[in-house]
Amino acid sequence: MDAKQFRFYCQAGNLGMIREALADLSAANREEYLRGVLQLPLRSDVLEYLGSEVTRLPVDLGTAILVELLYSEEAAARNLAIELFPAFGHSSLRVLQSHVCDMDPDVRLFVVQAMQRLPYKDEVVRTLAKQLAVEREENVLVAIVEALGDMGAGPAEAEAIRKAMEAYGHPYVRFVGERALLRLGWPAAGRERA
């Protein structure tokens, strides 16, 4: 089956034919076929199955596809990528760290969301705190602050949150920052520690 036929079966939602096509392909060809369809609007069951096939690829091929999906116009494809990064273990952390400063603020936001799912809390917290110091896009800044609050960061990260609140000066950033600091057990700027 050629890539055009595969695309047709993916769009039609024919899981039997999709499985049959992928079973006969090498990893490189599977990667090519998957890359060619994951950006399309697909039924959720098809997307889920194709995602499981992505996780069976070698790490470099699989994570490259997931990074591409972070740029997708399809929200379901972006969400799939965010969910699948943990399947590639520590390699996912390195890949996501290399995209935390991406030129596209939406991609930076998705990277933050994906990093929160990884089990490498200390490394994720350090990466996000470092990005917090340079981030200027409000939505990404807020996502980082919330992530640090949710992940249970330490005093250095609490200080980074305080500095971001002061540097940005937006009421919503201040609100989210104070809430994160409370979850961390650290006082907001100008308050005594409880």
PDB file of C-alpha atoms in Angstrom:
ATOM      1  CA  MET A   1       0.000   0.000   0.000  1.00  0.00           C
ATOM      2  CA  ASP A   2       1.394   3.380  -0.922  1.00  0.00           C
ATOM      3  CA  ALA A   3       1.312   6.539   1.206  1.00  0.00           C
ATOM      4  CA  LYS A   4      -1.670   7.965  -0.684  1.00  0.00           C
ATOM      5  CA  GLN A   5      -3.770   4.864   0.024  1.00  0.00           C
ATOM      6  CA  PHE A   6      -2.651   4.915   3.647  1.00  0.00           C
ATOM      7  CA  ARG A   7      -3.756   8.521   3.936  1.00  0.00           C
ATOM      8  CA  PHE A   8      -7.157   7.590   2.486  1.00  0.00           C
ATOM      9  CA  TYR A   9      -7.639   4.790   5.032  1.00  0.00           C
ATOM     10  CA  CYS A  10      -6.613   7.089   7.879  1.00  0.00           C
ATOM     11  CA  GLN A  11      -9.096   9.744   6.809  1.00  0.00           C
ATOM     12  CA  ALA A  12     -11.801   7.094   6.313  1.00  0.00           C
ATOM     13  CA  GLY A  13     -11.074   5.656   9.766  1.00  0.00           C
ATOM     14  CA  ASN A  14     -10.389   2.113   8.558  1.00  0.00           C
ATOM     15  CA  LEU A  15      -8.269   0.796  11.425  1.00  0.00           C
ATOM     16  CA  GLY A  16      -7.960  -2.676   9.907  1.00  0.00           C
ATOM     17  CA  MET A  17      -6.305  -1.366   6.771  1.00  0.00           C
ATOM     18  CA  ILE A  18      -4.182   1.070   8.791  1.00  0.00           C
ATOM     19  CA  ARG A  19      -2.865  -1.789  10.950  1.00  0.00           C
ATOM     20  CA  GLU A  20      -2.221  -3.944   7.904  1.00  0.00           C
ATOM     21  CA  ALA A  21      -0.294  -1.192   6.140  1.00  0.00           C
ATOM     22  CA  LEU A  22       1.893  -0.348   9.135  1.00  0.00           C
ATOM     23  CA  ALA A  23       2.659  -3.981   9.954  1.00  0.00           C
ATOM     24  CA  ASP A  24       4.488  -4.427   6.663  1.00  0.00           C
ATOM     25  CA  LEU A  25       6.650  -1.297   6.863  1.00  0.00           C
ATOM     26  CA  SER A  26      10.167  -0.717   8.139  1.00  0.00           C
ATOM     27  CA  ALA A  27      10.608   1.866  10.931  1.00  0.00           C
ATOM     28  CA  ALA A  28      11.764   4.515   8.455  1.00  0.00           C
ATOM     29  CA  ASN A  29       8.778   3.925   6.179  1.00  0.00           C
ATOM     30  CA  ARG A  30       6.381   3.826   9.146  1.00  0.00           C
ATOM     31  CA  GLU A  31       7.794   7.173  10.244  1.00  0.00           C
ATOM     32  CA  GLU A  32       7.227   8.610   6.747  1.00  0.00           C
ATOM     33  CA  TYR A  33       3.640   7.329   6.596  1.00  0.00           C
ATOM     34  CA  LEU A  34       2.840   8.558  10.110  1.00  0.00           C
ATOM     35  CA  ARG A  35       4.394  11.949   9.423  1.00  0.00           C
ATOM     36  CA  GLY A  36       2.210  12.256   6.343  1.00  0.00           C
ATOM     37  CA  VAL A  37      -1.107  11.783   8.167  1.00  0.00           C
ATOM     38  CA  LEU A  38      -0.792  13.001  11.744  1.00  0.00           C
ATOM     39  CA  GLN A  39      -1.287  16.639  10.747  1.00  0.00           C
ATOM     40  CA  LEU A  40      -4.717  15.795   9.264  1.00  0.00           C
ATOM     41  CA  PRO A  41      -8.049  16.010  11.071  1.00  0.00           C
ATOM     42  CA  LEU A  42      -8.588  12.377  12.110  1.00  0.00           C
ATOM     43  CA  ARG A  43     -11.067  10.445  14.212  1.00  0.00           C
ATOM     44  CA  SER A  44      -9.931  10.100  17.816  1.00  0.00           C
ATOM     45  CA  ASP A  45      -9.584   6.294  17.615  1.00  0.00           C
ATOM     46  CA  VAL A  46      -7.402   6.591  14.521  1.00  0.00           C
ATOM     47  CA  LEU A  47      -5.301   9.311  16.112  1.00  0.00           C
ATOM     48  CA  GLU A  48      -4.868   7.222  19.264  1.00  0.00           C
ATOM     49  CA  TYR A  49      -3.786   4.181  17.265  1.00  0.00           C
ATOM     50  CA  LEU A  50      -1.336   6.191  15.170  1.00  0.00           C
ATOM     51  CA  GLY A  51       0.038   7.696  18.389  1.00  0.00           C
ATOM     52  CA  SER A  52       0.729   4.216  19.742  1.00  0.00           C
ATOM     53  CA  GLU A  53       2.610   3.504  16.519  1.00  0.00           C
ATOM     54  CA  VAL A  54       4.705   6.658  17.012  1.00  0.00           C
ATOM     55  CA  THR A  55       5.807   5.355  20.419  1.00  0.00           C
ATOM     56  CA  ARG A  56       7.105   2.174  18.745  1.00  0.00           C
ATOM     57  CA  LEU A  57       9.508   4.124  16.556  1.00  0.00           C
ATOM     58  CA  PRO A  58      13.148   4.682  17.503  1.00  0.00           C
ATOM     59  CA  VAL A  59      13.495   7.614  19.901  1.00  0.00           C
ATOM     60  CA  ASP A  60      14.950  10.071  17.393  1.00  0.00           C
ATOM     61  CA  LEU A  61      12.207   9.416  14.831  1.00  0.00           C
ATOM     62  CA  GLY A  62       9.375   9.374  17.358  1.00  0.00           C
ATOM     63  CA  THR A  63      10.380  12.558  19.155  1.00  0.00           C
ATOM     64  CA  ALA A  64      10.907  14.337  15.823  1.00  0.00           C
ATOM     65  CA  ILE A  65       7.309  13.551  14.880  1.00  0.00           C
ATOM     66  CA  LEU A  66       6.065  14.759  18.256  1.00  0.00           C
ATOM     67  CA  VAL A  67       7.935  18.050  17.878  1.00  0.00           C
ATOM     68  CA  GLU A  68       6.336  18.532  14.458  1.00  0.00           C
ATOM     69  CA  LEU A  69       2.924  17.945  16.017  1.00  0.00           C
ATOM     70  CA  LEU A  70       3.521  20.804  18.457  1.00  0.00           C
ATOM     71  CA  TYR A  71       3.344  23.083  15.391  1.00  0.00           C
ATOM     72  CA  SER A  72       0.157  21.485  14.052  1.00  0.00           C
ATOM     73  CA  GLU A  73      -3.004  23.460  13.356  1.00  0.00           C
ATOM     74  CA  GLU A  74      -4.918  20.466  14.730  1.00  0.00           C
ATOM     75  CA  ALA A  75      -5.456  20.753  18.489  1.00  0.00           C
ATOM     76  CA  ALA A  76      -5.945  16.984  18.770  1.00  0.00           C
ATOM     77  CA  ALA A  77      -2.524  16.385  17.179  1.00  0.00           C
ATOM     78  CA  ARG A  78      -0.844  18.853  19.558  1.00  0.00           C
ATOM     79  CA  ASN A  79      -2.553  17.229  22.544  1.00  0.00           C
ATOM     80  CA  LEU A  80      -1.444  13.818  21.335  1.00  0.00           C
ATOM     81  CA  ALA A  81       2.168  14.992  21.198  1.00  0.00           C
ATOM     82  CA  ILE A  82       1.945  16.434  24.717  1.00  0.00           C
ATOM     83  CA  GLU A  83       0.584  13.116  25.998  1.00  0.00           C
ATOM     84  CA  LEU A  84       3.131  10.946  24.173  1.00  0.00           C
ATOM     85  CA  PHE A  85       6.408  12.644  25.094  1.00  0.00           C
ATOM     86  CA  PRO A  86       6.771  10.647  28.348  1.00  0.00           C
ATOM     87  CA  ALA A  87       6.860   7.427  26.295  1.00  0.00           C
ATOM     88  CA  PHE A  88      10.337   8.368  25.114  1.00  0.00           C
ATOM     89  CA  GLY A  89      11.797   8.756  28.602  1.00  0.00           C
ATOM     90  CA  HIS A  90      14.708  11.055  29.326  1.00  0.00           C
ATOM     91  CA  SER A  91      15.227  11.708  25.616  1.00  0.00           C
ATOM     92  CA  SER A  92      11.942  13.632  25.671  1.00  0.00           C
ATOM     93  CA  LEU A  93      13.310  15.959  28.316  1.00  0.00           C
ATOM     94  CA  ARG A  94      16.349  16.804  26.175  1.00  0.00           C
ATOM     95  CA  VAL A  95      14.182  17.342  23.101  1.00  0.00           C
ATOM     96  CA  LEU A  96      11.725  19.569  24.964  1.00  0.00           C
ATOM     97  CA  GLN A  97      14.561  21.545  26.595  1.00  0.00           C
ATOM     98  CA  SER A  98      15.842  22.332  23.120  1.00  0.00           C
ATOM     99  CA  HIS A  99      12.439  23.829  22.207  1.00  0.00           C
ATOM    100  CA  VAL A 100      11.649  25.750  25.395  1.00  0.00           C
ATOM    101  CA  CYS A 101      12.996  28.926  23.729  1.00  0.00           C
ATOM    102  CA  ASP A 102      11.252  28.352  20.383  1.00  0.00           C
ATOM    103  CA  MET A 103      10.370  31.469  18.395  1.00  0.00           C
ATOM    104  CA  ASP A 104       6.686  30.486  18.405  1.00  0.00           C
ATOM    105  CA  PRO A 105       5.074  31.299  21.775  1.00  0.00           C
ATOM    106  CA  ASP A 106       2.386  28.656  21.210  1.00  0.00           C
ATOM    107  CA  VAL A 107       5.065  26.005  20.833  1.00  0.00           C
ATOM    108  CA  ARG A 108       6.735  27.232  24.034  1.00  0.00           C
ATOM    109  CA  LEU A 109       3.376  26.880  25.788  1.00  0.00           C
ATOM    110  CA  PHE A 110       2.952  23.307  24.520  1.00  0.00           C
ATOM    111  CA  VAL A 111       6.517  22.494  25.563  1.00  0.00           C
ATOM    112  CA  VAL A 112       5.723  23.642  29.122  1.00  0.00           C
ATOM    113  CA  GLN A 113       2.607  21.459  29.131  1.00  0.00           C
ATOM    114  CA  ALA A 114       4.548  18.458  27.835  1.00  0.00           C
ATOM    115  CA  MET A 115       7.379  18.934  30.327  1.00  0.00           C
ATOM    116  CA  GLN A 116       4.904  18.852  33.223  1.00  0.00           C
ATOM    117  CA  ARG A 117       4.030  15.273  32.263  1.00  0.00           C
ATOM    118  CA  LEU A 118       7.612  14.049  32.510  1.00  0.00           C
ATOM    119  CA  PRO A 119       8.762  12.253  35.671  1.00  0.00           C
ATOM    120  CA  TYR A 120      12.023  14.231  35.907  1.00  0.00           C
ATOM    121  CA  LYS A 121      10.753  16.877  38.314  1.00  0.00           C
ATOM    122  CA  ASP A 122      14.063  18.418  39.383  1.00  0.00           C
ATOM    123  CA  GLU A 123      15.337  18.870  35.828  1.00  0.00           C
ATOM    124  CA  VAL A 124      11.969  20.139  34.593  1.00  0.00           C
ATOM    125  CA  VAL A 125      11.707  22.643  37.449  1.00  0.00           C
ATOM    126  CA  ARG A 126      15.232  23.949  36.783  1.00  0.00           C
ATOM    127  CA  THR A 127      14.517  24.298  33.055  1.00  0.00           C
ATOM    128  CA  LEU A 128      11.222  26.099  33.616  1.00  0.00           C
ATOM    129  CA  ALA A 129      12.671  28.436  36.246  1.00  0.00           C
ATOM    130  CA  LYS A 130      15.467  29.373  33.862  1.00  0.00           C
ATOM    131  CA  GLN A 131      12.939  30.067  31.089  1.00  0.00           C
ATOM    132  CA  LEU A 132      10.808  32.081  33.502  1.00  0.00           C
ATOM    133  CA  ALA A 133      13.637  34.588  33.821  1.00  0.00           C
ATOM    134  CA  VAL A 134      13.553  35.382  30.084  1.00  0.00           C
ATOM    135  CA  GLU A 135       9.962  34.657  29.063  1.00  0.00           C
ATOM    136  CA  ARG A 136       7.923  37.698  28.016  1.00  0.00           C
ATOM    137  CA  GLU A 137       4.811  36.120  26.485  1.00  0.00           C
ATOM    138  CA  GLU A 138       2.048  36.360  29.089  1.00  0.00           C
ATOM    139  CA  ASN A 139       0.381  32.989  28.362  1.00  0.00           C
ATOM    140  CA  VAL A 140       3.683  31.134  28.481  1.00  0.00           C
ATOM    141  CA  LEU A 141       4.805  33.002  31.584  1.00  0.00           C
ATOM    142  CA  VAL A 142       1.572  32.107  33.369  1.00  0.00           C
ATOM    143  CA  ALA A 143       1.873  28.450  32.286  1.00  0.00           C
ATOM    144  CA  ILE A 144       5.407  28.274  33.684  1.00  0.00           C
ATOM    145  CA  VAL A 145       4.394  29.875  36.977  1.00  0.00           C
ATOM    146  CA  GLU A 146       1.452  27.478  37.322  1.00  0.00           C
ATOM    147  CA  ALA A 147       3.660  24.509  36.456  1.00  0.00           C
ATOM    148  CA  LEU A 148       6.226  25.478  39.082  1.00  0.00           C
ATOM    149  CA  GLY A 149       3.457  25.905  41.653  1.00  0.00           C
ATOM    150  CA  ASP A 150       1.963  22.523  40.758  1.00  0.00           C
ATOM    151  CA  MET A 151       5.289  20.695  40.745  1.00  0.00           C
ATOM    152  CA  GLY A 152       6.368  21.857  44.187  1.00  0.00           C
ATOM    153  CA  ALA A 153       9.433  23.931  43.432  1.00  0.00           C
ATOM    154  CA  GLY A 154      11.902  25.172  46.042  1.00  0.00           C
ATOM    155  CA  PRO A 155      13.158  28.549  47.258  1.00  0.00           C
ATOM    156  CA  ALA A 156      15.125  29.381  44.091  1.00  0.00           C
ATOM    157  CA  GLU A 157      12.060  28.818  41.934  1.00  0.00           C
ATOM    158  CA  ALA A 158       9.834  30.743  44.362  1.00  0.00           C
ATOM    159  CA  GLU A 159      12.239  33.656  44.004  1.00  0.00           C
ATOM    160  CA  ALA A 160      12.095  33.304  40.203  1.00  0.00           C
ATOM    161  CA  ILE A 161       8.288  33.509  40.415  1.00  0.00           C
ATOM    162  CA  ARG A 162       8.546  36.653  42.564  1.00  0.00           C
ATOM    163  CA  LYS A 163      10.951  38.258  40.091  1.00  0.00           C
ATOM    164  CA  ALA A 164       8.673  37.417  37.153  1.00  0.00           C
ATOM    165  CA  MET A 165       5.716  38.958  38.996  1.00  0.00           C
ATOM    166  CA  GLU A 166       7.706  42.157  39.541  1.00  0.00           C
ATOM    167  CA  ALA A 167       9.194  42.282  36.043  1.00  0.00           C
ATOM    168  CA  TYR A 168       5.964  41.675  34.193  1.00  0.00           C
ATOM    169  CA  GLY A 169       3.648  43.713  36.425  1.00  0.00           C
ATOM    170  CA  HIS A 170       0.436  42.373  34.865  1.00  0.00           C
ATOM    171  CA  PRO A 171      -2.440  41.769  37.354  1.00  0.00           C
ATOM    172  CA  TYR A 172      -3.104  38.257  36.038  1.00  0.00           C
ATOM    173  CA  VAL A 173       0.562  37.289  36.297  1.00  0.00           C
ATOM    174  CA  ARG A 174       0.569  38.637  39.859  1.00  0.00           C
ATOM    175  CA  PHE A 175      -2.584  36.660  40.708  1.00  0.00           C
ATOM    176  CA  VAL A 176      -1.229  33.394  39.287  1.00  0.00           C
ATOM    177  CA  GLY A 177       2.157  34.030  40.907  1.00  0.00           C
ATOM    178  CA  GLU A 178       0.658  34.607  44.348  1.00  0.00           C
ATOM    179  CA  ARG A 179      -1.451  31.483  44.002  1.00  0.00           C
ATOM    180  CA  ALA A 180       1.608  29.434  42.973  1.00  0.00           C
ATOM    181  CA  LEU A 181       3.651  30.801  45.866  1.00  0.00           C
ATOM    182  CA  LEU A 182       0.888  29.863  48.297  1.00  0.00           C
ATOM    183  CA  ARG A 183       0.840  26.306  46.938  1.00  0.00           C
ATOM    184  CA  LEU A 184       4.596  26.197  47.411  1.00  0.00           C
ATOM    185  CA  GLY A 185       4.320  27.480  50.969  1.00  0.00           C
ATOM    186  CA  TRP A 186       6.295  30.625  50.191  1.00  0.00           C
ATOM    187  CA  PRO A 187       5.120  34.175  50.801  1.00  0.00           C
ATOM    188  CA  ALA A 188       4.152  36.429  47.958  1.00  0.00           C
ATOM    189  CA  ALA A 189       6.284  39.509  47.373  1.00  0.00           C
ATOM    190  CA  GLY A 190       6.143  41.880  50.310  1.00  0.00           C
ATOM    191  CA  ARG A 191       4.699  39.349  52.770  1.00  0.00           C
ATOM    192  CA  GLU A 192       6.295  37.573  55.673  1.00  0.00           C
ATOM    193  CA  ARG A 193       6.836  33.843  55.396  1.00  0.00           C
ATOM    194  CA  ALA A 194       4.170  31.877  57.294  1.00  0.00           C
TER     195      ALA A 194
END
